[in-house]
């Protein structure tokens, strides 16, 4: 979808994407095909976040839904938002350059996510 502003709230189970205008927003939810799949933590130097490597496919799907967006705000409760931005860095350079901020936001409602993003973009003077 081609829009100027978008916010994506994500964790390892799902992503909520909202394309914003000053008056409204359109949202969609992308479920990770591997939601709730978790590996047991390993100790030692090879320890990982415990999430299956298939998250990369999920992040790619989220990135495709953001194609054409000029400014992207990435929010979420934990590591998934950072892993998603790292995925953009490695696989979607054009989108990575459009990420304007990464913020921690626990588990808000869809309406709260859109309101947070609208406030953010207005404060930045771009909405």
mmCIF file of C-alpha atoms in Angstrom:
data_model
loop_
_atom_site.group_PDB
_atom_site.id
_atom_site.type_symbol
_atom_site.label_atom_id
_atom_site.label_comp_id
_atom_site.label_asym_id
_atom_site.label_seq_id
_atom_site.Cartn_x
_atom_site.Cartn_y
_atom_site.Cartn_z
ATOM 1 C CA UNK A 1 0.000 0.000 0.000
ATOM 2 C CA UNK A 2 1.381 3.391 -0.930
ATOM 3 C CA UNK A 3 0.964 5.822 1.941
ATOM 4 C CA UNK A 4 3.105 8.408 3.562
ATOM 5 C CA UNK A 5 2.937 7.145 7.179
ATOM 6 C CA UNK A 6 2.694 3.707 8.739
ATOM 7 C CA UNK A 7 3.160 2.180 12.142
ATOM 8 C CA UNK A 8 3.880 -1.482 12.738
ATOM 9 C CA UNK A 9 3.433 -3.011 16.182
ATOM 10 C CA UNK A 10 4.896 -6.482 16.320
ATOM 11 C CA UNK A 11 5.900 -9.330 18.532
ATOM 12 C CA UNK A 12 6.884 -12.869 17.549
ATOM 13 C CA UNK A 13 3.258 -13.924 17.043
ATOM 14 C CA UNK A 14 1.691 -11.156 14.979
ATOM 15 C CA UNK A 15 2.144 -7.741 13.439
ATOM 16 C CA UNK A 16 -0.440 -4.968 13.381
ATOM 17 C CA UNK A 17 0.198 -2.557 10.507
ATOM 18 C CA UNK A 18 -1.623 0.757 10.206
ATOM 19 C CA UNK A 19 -1.374 3.145 7.273
ATOM 20 C CA UNK A 20 -2.273 6.610 8.537
ATOM 21 C CA UNK A 21 -3.735 9.814 7.187
ATOM 22 C CA UNK A 22 -4.553 12.871 9.315
ATOM 23 C CA UNK A 23 -8.212 11.784 9.418
ATOM 24 C CA UNK A 24 -8.167 7.989 9.426
ATOM 25 C CA UNK A 25 -6.193 4.766 9.399
ATOM 26 C CA UNK A 26 -6.430 1.401 7.696
ATOM 27 C CA UNK A 27 -5.124 -1.614 9.538
ATOM 28 C CA UNK A 28 -4.219 -5.205 8.900
ATOM 29 C CA UNK A 29 -2.902 -8.044 11.035
ATOM 30 C CA UNK A 30 -0.245 -10.484 9.865
ATOM 31 C CA UNK A 31 0.076 -13.669 11.883
ATOM 32 C CA UNK A 32 3.400 -15.417 12.121
ATOM 33 C CA UNK A 33 2.990 -18.878 10.583
ATOM 34 C CA UNK A 34 5.031 -20.150 13.506
ATOM 35 C CA UNK A 35 3.226 -18.295 16.277
ATOM 36 C CA UNK A 36 3.724 -19.908 19.640
ATOM 37 C CA UNK A 37 6.564 -22.094 18.262
ATOM 38 C CA UNK A 38 9.389 -21.681 20.679
ATOM 39 C CA UNK A 39 12.666 -23.500 21.037
ATOM 40 C CA UNK A 40 14.038 -24.310 24.447
ATOM 41 C CA UNK A 41 16.704 -21.861 25.542
ATOM 42 C CA UNK A 42 20.272 -23.020 25.310
ATOM 43 C CA UNK A 43 23.023 -21.977 27.647
ATOM 44 C CA UNK A 44 26.488 -20.990 26.582
ATOM 45 C CA UNK A 45 27.954 -19.055 23.685
ATOM 46 C CA UNK A 46 25.399 -20.313 21.145
ATOM 47 C CA UNK A 47 22.377 -19.207 23.171
ATOM 48 C CA UNK A 48 19.605 -17.674 21.097
ATOM 49 C CA UNK A 49 16.415 -15.742 21.719
ATOM 50 C CA UNK A 50 14.559 -19.048 21.693
ATOM 51 C CA UNK A 51 12.453 -18.198 18.656
ATOM 52 C CA UNK A 52 12.463 -20.322 15.544
ATOM 53 C CA UNK A 53 14.512 -19.107 12.566
ATOM 54 C CA UNK A 54 11.321 -18.990 10.534
ATOM 55 C CA UNK A 55 10.774 -15.488 11.945
ATOM 56 C CA UNK A 56 12.737 -14.257 8.907
ATOM 57 C CA UNK A 57 9.885 -15.330 6.603
ATOM 58 C CA UNK A 58 7.414 -13.573 8.886
ATOM 59 C CA UNK A 59 9.530 -10.389 8.888
ATOM 60 C CA UNK A 60 9.757 -10.536 5.098
ATOM 61 C CA UNK A 61 5.955 -10.724 4.875
ATOM 62 C CA UNK A 62 5.612 -7.719 7.196
ATOM 63 C CA UNK A 63 8.156 -5.788 5.107
ATOM 64 C CA UNK A 64 6.206 -6.480 1.924
ATOM 65 C CA UNK A 65 3.091 -4.956 3.510
ATOM 66 C CA UNK A 66 5.082 -1.780 4.210
ATOM 67 C CA UNK A 67 6.375 -1.373 0.645
ATOM 68 C CA UNK A 68 5.683 2.088 -0.729
ATOM 69 C CA UNK A 69 5.437 3.725 2.697
ATOM 70 C CA UNK A 70 7.543 6.863 3.128
ATOM 71 C CA UNK A 71 7.882 6.947 6.934
ATOM 72 C CA UNK A 72 7.633 3.918 9.230
ATOM 73 C CA UNK A 73 7.340 3.870 13.009
ATOM 74 C CA UNK A 74 8.236 0.457 14.492
ATOM 75 C CA UNK A 75 6.864 -0.358 17.942
ATOM 76 C CA UNK A 76 6.475 -3.433 20.094
ATOM 77 C CA UNK A 77 6.938 -4.906 23.557
ATOM 78 C CA UNK A 78 10.208 -6.821 23.298
ATOM 79 C CA UNK A 79 12.966 -8.009 20.953
ATOM 80 C CA UNK A 80 10.874 -8.643 17.844
ATOM 81 C CA UNK A 81 10.909 -4.962 16.868
ATOM 82 C CA UNK A 82 14.725 -4.902 17.000
ATOM 83 C CA UNK A 83 14.995 -8.192 15.097
ATOM 84 C CA UNK A 84 12.594 -6.811 12.469
ATOM 85 C CA UNK A 85 14.699 -3.669 11.967
ATOM 86 C CA UNK A 86 17.817 -5.857 11.713
ATOM 87 C CA UNK A 87 15.984 -7.930 9.073
ATOM 88 C CA UNK A 88 15.243 -4.719 7.138
ATOM 89 C CA UNK A 89 18.923 -3.752 7.400
ATOM 90 C CA UNK A 90 19.989 -7.074 5.903
ATOM 91 C CA UNK A 91 17.254 -7.684 3.335
ATOM 92 C CA UNK A 92 15.223 -4.522 2.663
ATOM 93 C CA UNK A 93 17.656 -1.582 2.631
ATOM 94 C CA UNK A 94 15.110 0.747 1.036
ATOM 95 C CA UNK A 95 12.611 0.168 3.854
ATOM 96 C CA UNK A 96 15.258 0.387 6.587
ATOM 97 C CA UNK A 97 16.063 3.919 5.464
ATOM 98 C CA UNK A 98 12.391 4.842 5.952
ATOM 99 C CA UNK A 99 12.222 3.742 9.595
ATOM 100 C CA UNK A 100 11.993 6.998 11.542
ATOM 101 C CA UNK A 101 11.939 5.526 15.064
ATOM 102 C CA UNK A 102 11.793 2.309 17.070
ATOM 103 C CA UNK A 103 9.891 2.508 20.349
ATOM 104 C CA UNK A 104 8.799 0.174 23.114
ATOM 105 C CA UNK A 105 5.027 -0.128 23.359
ATOM 106 C CA UNK A 106 3.581 -2.963 25.423
ATOM 107 C CA UNK A 107 0.263 -4.485 24.227
ATOM 108 C CA UNK A 108 -2.062 -1.618 23.268
ATOM 109 C CA UNK A 109 -5.336 -1.868 21.394
ATOM 110 C CA UNK A 110 -5.341 -1.158 17.668
ATOM 111 C CA UNK A 111 -6.939 2.223 18.326
ATOM 112 C CA UNK A 112 -4.181 3.056 20.851
ATOM 113 C CA UNK A 113 -1.465 2.054 18.358
ATOM 114 C CA UNK A 114 -2.939 4.341 15.687
ATOM 115 C CA UNK A 115 -3.339 7.198 18.197
ATOM 116 C CA UNK A 116 0.271 6.779 19.380
ATOM 117 C CA UNK A 117 1.541 6.879 15.799
ATOM 118 C CA UNK A 118 -0.606 9.874 14.881
ATOM 119 C CA UNK A 119 0.756 11.767 17.924
ATOM 120 C CA UNK A 120 4.316 10.765 16.980
ATOM 121 C CA UNK A 121 4.040 11.922 13.366
ATOM 122 C CA UNK A 122 2.288 15.171 14.346
ATOM 123 C CA UNK A 123 5.067 15.890 16.860
ATOM 124 C CA UNK A 124 7.591 15.300 14.073
ATOM 125 C CA UNK A 125 5.643 17.722 11.886
ATOM 126 C CA UNK A 126 5.043 15.233 9.088
ATOM 127 C CA UNK A 127 1.344 14.420 9.549
#
